[in-house]
PDB file of C-alpha atoms in Angstrom:
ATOM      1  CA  UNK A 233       0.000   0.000   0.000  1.00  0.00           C
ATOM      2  CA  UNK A 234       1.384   3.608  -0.890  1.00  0.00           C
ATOM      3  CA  UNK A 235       2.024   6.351   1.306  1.00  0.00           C
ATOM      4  CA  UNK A 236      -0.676   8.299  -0.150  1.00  0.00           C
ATOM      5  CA  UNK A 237      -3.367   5.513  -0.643  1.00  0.00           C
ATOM      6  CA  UNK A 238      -5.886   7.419   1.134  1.00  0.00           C
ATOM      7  CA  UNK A 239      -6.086  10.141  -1.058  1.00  0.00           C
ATOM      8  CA  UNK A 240      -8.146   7.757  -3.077  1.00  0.00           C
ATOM      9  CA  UNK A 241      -8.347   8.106  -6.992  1.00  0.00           C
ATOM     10  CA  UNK A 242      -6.512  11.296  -8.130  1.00  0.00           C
ATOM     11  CA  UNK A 243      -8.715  14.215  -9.857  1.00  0.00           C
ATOM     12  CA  UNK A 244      -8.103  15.365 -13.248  1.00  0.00           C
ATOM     13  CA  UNK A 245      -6.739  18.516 -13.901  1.00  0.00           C
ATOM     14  CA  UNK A 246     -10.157  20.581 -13.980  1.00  0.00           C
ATOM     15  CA  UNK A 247     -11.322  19.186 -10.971  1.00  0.00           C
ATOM     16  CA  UNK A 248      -8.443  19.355  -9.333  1.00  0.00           C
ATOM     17  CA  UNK A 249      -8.535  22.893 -10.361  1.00  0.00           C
ATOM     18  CA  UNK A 250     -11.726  23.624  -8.954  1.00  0.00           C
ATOM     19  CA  UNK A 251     -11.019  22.225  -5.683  1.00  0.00           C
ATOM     20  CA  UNK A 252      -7.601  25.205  -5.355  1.00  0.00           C
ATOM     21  CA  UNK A 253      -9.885  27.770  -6.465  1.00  0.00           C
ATOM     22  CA  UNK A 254     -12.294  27.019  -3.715  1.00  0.00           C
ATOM     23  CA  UNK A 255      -9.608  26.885  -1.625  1.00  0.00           C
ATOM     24  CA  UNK A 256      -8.433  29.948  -2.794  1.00  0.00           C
ATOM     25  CA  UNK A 257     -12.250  31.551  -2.120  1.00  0.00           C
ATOM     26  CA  UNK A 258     -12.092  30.526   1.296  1.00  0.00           C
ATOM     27  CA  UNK A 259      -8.951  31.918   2.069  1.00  0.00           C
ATOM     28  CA  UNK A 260      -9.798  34.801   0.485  1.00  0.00           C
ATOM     29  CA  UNK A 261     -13.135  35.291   2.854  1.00  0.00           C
ATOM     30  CA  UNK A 262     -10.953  34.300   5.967  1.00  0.00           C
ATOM     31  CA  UNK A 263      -8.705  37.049   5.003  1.00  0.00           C
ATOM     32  CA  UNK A 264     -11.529  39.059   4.457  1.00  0.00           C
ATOM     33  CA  UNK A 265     -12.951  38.645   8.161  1.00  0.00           C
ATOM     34  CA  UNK A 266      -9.653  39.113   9.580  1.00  0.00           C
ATOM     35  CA  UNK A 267      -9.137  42.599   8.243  1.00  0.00           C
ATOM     36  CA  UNK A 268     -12.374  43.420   9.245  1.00  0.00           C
ATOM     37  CA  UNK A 269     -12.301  42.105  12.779  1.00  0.00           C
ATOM     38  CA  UNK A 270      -9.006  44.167  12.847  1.00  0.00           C
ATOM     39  CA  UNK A 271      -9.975  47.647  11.386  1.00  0.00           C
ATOM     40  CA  UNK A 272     -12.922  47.098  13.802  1.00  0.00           C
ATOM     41  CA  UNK A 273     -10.153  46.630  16.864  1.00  0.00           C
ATOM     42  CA  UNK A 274      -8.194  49.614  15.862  1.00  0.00           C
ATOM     43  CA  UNK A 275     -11.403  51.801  15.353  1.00  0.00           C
ATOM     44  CA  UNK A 276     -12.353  50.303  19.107  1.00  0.00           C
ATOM     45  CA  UNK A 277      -8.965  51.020  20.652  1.00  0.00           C
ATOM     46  CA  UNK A 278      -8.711  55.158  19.228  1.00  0.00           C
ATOM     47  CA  UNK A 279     -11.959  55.556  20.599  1.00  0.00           C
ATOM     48  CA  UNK A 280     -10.638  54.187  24.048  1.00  0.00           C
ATOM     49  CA  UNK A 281      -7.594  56.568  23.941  1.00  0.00           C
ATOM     50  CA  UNK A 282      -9.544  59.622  23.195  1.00  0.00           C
ATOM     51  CA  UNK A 283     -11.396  58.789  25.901  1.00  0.00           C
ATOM     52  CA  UNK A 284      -8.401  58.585  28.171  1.00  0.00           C
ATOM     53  CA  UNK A 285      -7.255  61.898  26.668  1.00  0.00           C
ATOM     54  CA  UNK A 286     -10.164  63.627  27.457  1.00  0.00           C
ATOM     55  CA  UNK A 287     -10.137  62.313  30.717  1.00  0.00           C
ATOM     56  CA  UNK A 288      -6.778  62.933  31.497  1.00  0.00           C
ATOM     57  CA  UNK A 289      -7.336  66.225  30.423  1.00  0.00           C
ATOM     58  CA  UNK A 290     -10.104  66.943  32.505  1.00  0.00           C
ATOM     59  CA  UNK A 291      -8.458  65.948  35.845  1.00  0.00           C
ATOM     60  CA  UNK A 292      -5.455  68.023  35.106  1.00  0.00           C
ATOM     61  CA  UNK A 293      -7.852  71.174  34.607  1.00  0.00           C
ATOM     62  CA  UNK A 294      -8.932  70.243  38.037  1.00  0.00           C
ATOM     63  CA  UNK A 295      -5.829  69.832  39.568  1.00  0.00           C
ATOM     64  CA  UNK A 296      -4.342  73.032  38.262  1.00  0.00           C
ATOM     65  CA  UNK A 297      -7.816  75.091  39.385  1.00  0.00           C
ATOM     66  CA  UNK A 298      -7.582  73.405  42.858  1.00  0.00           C
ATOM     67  CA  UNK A 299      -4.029  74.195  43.258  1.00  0.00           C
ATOM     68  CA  UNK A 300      -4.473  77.924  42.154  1.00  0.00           C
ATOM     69  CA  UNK A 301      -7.359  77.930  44.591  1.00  0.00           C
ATOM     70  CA  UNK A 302      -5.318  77.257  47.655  1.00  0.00           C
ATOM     71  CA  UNK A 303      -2.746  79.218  46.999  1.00  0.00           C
ATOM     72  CA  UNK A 304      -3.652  82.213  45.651  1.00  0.00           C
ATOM     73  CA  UNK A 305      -0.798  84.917  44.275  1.00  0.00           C
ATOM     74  CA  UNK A 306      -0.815  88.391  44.456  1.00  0.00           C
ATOM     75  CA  UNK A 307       0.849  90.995  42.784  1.00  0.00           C
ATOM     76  CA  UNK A 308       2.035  94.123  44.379  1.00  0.00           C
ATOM     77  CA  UNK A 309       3.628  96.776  43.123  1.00  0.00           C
TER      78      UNK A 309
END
């Protein structure tokens, strides 16, 4: 028996053909997914950093008015 008896009677050359371009097509659609599952990441993780920045941003506005609240400067001249 030959290493490659289960393969079981070999297509001809359309057929065999046909069976790479479906393979082909199905790669094709699993590359397909895959971009979009990872544009939809990367659209999901610069919303989550604006966020953060805007955040951020707020809490230093309050630091900085809560620190110019306790100590207050004056100018004389």
């Amino acid at each position: 028996m030959a290493a490659n008896a289960w393969f079981g009677r070999r297509l001809t050359g359309g057929a065999m053909r046909a069976v790479i371009r479906e393979h082909r097509r199905a790669n094709a659609r699993k590359r397909a997914l895959t971009r979009d599952v990872a544009r939809l990441m990367l659209v999901a993780s610069v919303l989550v950093l604006g966020v953060l920045a805007v955040e951020i941003g707020r809490k230093a506005v309050t630091i900085i008015s809560h620190g110019a609240a306790q100590n207050p400067v004056e100018l004389t001249g």
